[in-house]
């Protein structure tokens, strides 16, 4: 919805991306919060992911499917949100709002470990792929389209 407001017209891609952002964020907290809090987490995730996307575009980072902007940023927010909003009546542990700041510290520590693991693992795999087959296609292949240049078929019916 933010992109509809910003650009003046709705887009199915922005609606799908917003939905995925909300779902990605609620996944870590799903067993610890109620429906209204889940709605809040999803809404905040949409805003965070939108601005992560704007940040990425401003720096001209090349990223497939906005994995970092949507899954990474939304998942990070959801992991921290579990530490903020967790309710013992639902998941057996309270979060920051219910008086347990240690849960937020635990969630933040886990998020840092996941970030480090993901970054290092991706870096190693990207280096290996680049050495073996190359990480990028030629600009001409990109222009023609990867469906034709790489797979020998068109996505058009």
Tab-separated table of C-alpha atoms in Angstrom:
chain	number	residue	atom	x	y	z
A	1	UNK	CA	0.000	0.000	0.000
A	2	UNK	CA	2.913	2.361	0.612
A	3	UNK	CA	4.039	2.027	-2.982
A	4	UNK	CA	0.492	2.734	-4.159
A	5	UNK	CA	0.504	5.928	-2.129
A	6	UNK	CA	4.034	6.906	-3.151
A	7	UNK	CA	3.699	6.210	-6.880
A	8	UNK	CA	0.013	7.067	-7.166
A	9	UNK	CA	-1.122	3.704	-8.507
A	10	UNK	CA	-1.547	0.199	-7.099
A	11	UNK	CA	0.693	-2.628	-8.226
A	12	UNK	CA	0.136	-6.357	-7.894
A	13	UNK	CA	3.871	-6.805	-7.282
A	14	UNK	CA	3.812	-4.336	-4.385
A	15	UNK	CA	0.750	-6.024	-2.865
A	16	UNK	CA	2.374	-9.449	-3.116
A	17	UNK	CA	5.644	-8.111	-1.709
A	18	UNK	CA	3.791	-6.507	1.190
A	19	UNK	CA	1.994	-9.759	1.918
A	20	UNK	CA	5.248	-11.717	1.867
A	21	UNK	CA	6.850	-9.091	4.115
A	22	UNK	CA	4.078	-9.538	6.688
A	23	UNK	CA	4.172	-13.324	6.508
A	24	UNK	CA	7.976	-13.395	6.758
A	25	UNK	CA	7.868	-11.208	9.848
A	26	UNK	CA	5.172	-13.106	11.700
A	27	UNK	CA	6.820	-16.488	11.139
A	28	UNK	CA	9.349	-16.185	14.034
A	29	UNK	CA	6.694	-14.807	16.397
A	30	UNK	CA	3.701	-16.875	15.281
A	31	UNK	CA	3.660	-19.237	18.273
A	32	UNK	CA	4.090	-16.459	20.827
A	33	UNK	CA	1.613	-13.678	19.960
A	34	UNK	CA	-2.096	-13.250	19.393
A	35	UNK	CA	-3.878	-12.120	16.217
A	36	UNK	CA	-3.909	-8.371	16.931
A	37	UNK	CA	-0.199	-8.316	17.707
A	38	UNK	CA	0.419	-10.410	14.574
A	39	UNK	CA	-1.407	-7.730	12.582
A	40	UNK	CA	0.798	-5.028	14.124
A	41	UNK	CA	3.975	-7.016	13.416
A	42	UNK	CA	2.913	-7.551	9.798
A	43	UNK	CA	2.007	-3.896	9.285
A	44	UNK	CA	5.284	-2.640	10.746
A	45	UNK	CA	7.096	-5.203	8.598
A	46	UNK	CA	5.532	-3.784	5.451
A	47	UNK	CA	6.857	-0.347	6.348
A	48	UNK	CA	10.336	-1.631	7.277
A	49	UNK	CA	10.615	-3.752	4.128
A	50	UNK	CA	9.478	-0.894	1.897
A	51	UNK	CA	12.181	1.403	3.254
A	52	UNK	CA	14.753	-1.402	3.037
A	53	UNK	CA	13.822	-1.688	-0.647
A	54	UNK	CA	14.168	2.094	-1.122
A	55	UNK	CA	17.567	1.926	0.634
A	56	UNK	CA	18.693	-0.921	-1.660
A	57	UNK	CA	17.565	0.875	-4.807
A	58	UNK	CA	19.303	4.104	-3.771
A	59	UNK	CA	22.583	2.202	-3.481
A	60	UNK	CA	21.959	0.300	-6.733
A	61	UNK	CA	22.526	-3.074	-5.114
A	62	UNK	CA	21.721	-5.954	-7.433
A	63	UNK	CA	19.553	-8.407	-5.571
A	64	UNK	CA	17.298	-11.124	-6.894
A	65	UNK	CA	13.698	-11.129	-5.701
A	66	UNK	CA	14.401	-8.549	-2.977
A	67	UNK	CA	15.381	-11.353	-0.623
A	68	UNK	CA	17.319	-9.034	1.686
A	69	UNK	CA	14.783	-6.218	1.607
A	70	UNK	CA	11.764	-8.436	2.226
A	71	UNK	CA	12.816	-11.715	3.837
A	72	UNK	CA	15.927	-10.426	5.590
A	73	UNK	CA	14.545	-7.159	6.957
A	74	UNK	CA	11.103	-8.578	7.690
A	75	UNK	CA	12.512	-11.714	9.304
A	76	UNK	CA	14.875	-9.649	11.462
A	77	UNK	CA	11.993	-7.459	12.616
A	78	UNK	CA	9.843	-10.540	13.321
A	79	UNK	CA	12.609	-12.165	15.353
A	80	UNK	CA	12.998	-9.025	17.463
A	81	UNK	CA	9.223	-8.569	17.674
A	82	UNK	CA	8.926	-12.029	19.233
A	83	UNK	CA	11.187	-10.785	22.034
A	84	UNK	CA	9.099	-7.653	22.422
A	85	UNK	CA	5.530	-8.998	22.203
A	86	UNK	CA	5.729	-12.653	23.358
A	87	UNK	CA	2.975	-13.698	25.754
A	88	UNK	CA	3.388	-16.611	28.175
A	89	UNK	CA	-0.319	-17.475	27.856
A	90	UNK	CA	0.252	-18.288	24.176
A	91	UNK	CA	3.861	-19.463	23.849
A	92	UNK	CA	5.012	-20.097	27.405
A	93	UNK	CA	7.358	-17.106	27.628
A	94	UNK	CA	6.836	-13.385	28.120
A	95	UNK	CA	8.541	-10.699	26.083
A	96	UNK	CA	9.656	-7.164	26.885
A	97	UNK	CA	6.159	-5.671	27.077
A	98	UNK	CA	5.032	-8.390	29.511
A	99	UNK	CA	8.026	-7.657	31.764
A	100	UNK	CA	10.777	-9.961	30.479
A	101	UNK	CA	13.536	-7.882	28.823
A	102	UNK	CA	15.806	-10.962	28.768
A	103	UNK	CA	13.679	-12.447	25.975
A	104	UNK	CA	14.417	-9.472	23.714
A	105	UNK	CA	18.140	-9.833	24.485
A	106	UNK	CA	17.944	-13.540	23.645
A	107	UNK	CA	16.117	-12.827	20.371
A	108	UNK	CA	18.620	-10.091	19.426
A	109	UNK	CA	21.547	-12.447	20.106
A	110	UNK	CA	19.955	-15.156	17.957
A	111	UNK	CA	19.289	-12.626	15.194
A	112	UNK	CA	22.947	-11.544	15.216
A	113	UNK	CA	24.127	-15.162	14.928
A	114	UNK	CA	21.712	-15.766	12.037
A	115	UNK	CA	22.864	-12.583	10.275
A	116	UNK	CA	26.526	-13.534	10.627
A	117	UNK	CA	25.941	-17.133	9.506
A	118	UNK	CA	23.869	-16.037	6.507
A	119	UNK	CA	26.367	-13.386	5.412
A	120	UNK	CA	29.428	-15.617	5.746
A	121	UNK	CA	27.708	-18.628	4.150
A	122	UNK	CA	26.420	-16.565	1.234
A	123	UNK	CA	29.832	-14.952	0.739
A	124	UNK	CA	31.591	-18.329	0.608
A	125	UNK	CA	29.025	-19.840	-1.770
A	126	UNK	CA	29.107	-16.776	-4.049
A	127	UNK	CA	32.912	-16.920	-4.238
A	128	UNK	CA	32.818	-20.633	-5.048
A	129	UNK	CA	30.153	-20.217	-7.740
A	130	UNK	CA	32.030	-17.263	-9.224
A	131	UNK	CA	35.228	-19.343	-9.482
A	132	UNK	CA	33.494	-22.396	-10.964
A	133	UNK	CA	30.902	-21.037	-13.423
A	134	UNK	CA	30.750	-17.284	-12.870
A	135	UNK	CA	28.276	-15.362	-10.803
A	136	UNK	CA	26.816	-13.123	-13.512
A	137	UNK	CA	25.685	-13.545	-17.077
A	138	UNK	CA	26.894	-11.257	-19.854
A	139	UNK	CA	25.076	-7.964	-20.291
A	140	UNK	CA	23.837	-9.033	-23.752
A	141	UNK	CA	22.285	-12.189	-22.245
A	142	UNK	CA	20.583	-10.108	-19.594
A	143	UNK	CA	19.235	-7.736	-22.245
A	144	UNK	CA	17.818	-10.559	-24.386
A	145	UNK	CA	16.381	-12.200	-21.298
A	146	UNK	CA	17.594	-15.145	-19.266
A	147	UNK	CA	14.665	-17.310	-20.304
A	148	UNK	CA	15.956	-17.214	-23.901
A	149	UNK	CA	19.732	-16.955	-23.350
A	150	UNK	CA	20.001	-19.514	-20.556
A	151	UNK	CA	17.046	-21.848	-21.083
A	152	UNK	CA	16.333	-21.561	-24.801
A	153	UNK	CA	12.668	-20.758	-24.322
A	154	UNK	CA	10.486	-17.698	-24.050
A	155	UNK	CA	8.250	-16.901	-21.124
A	156	UNK	CA	5.671	-15.562	-23.542
A	157	UNK	CA	3.012	-18.003	-24.667
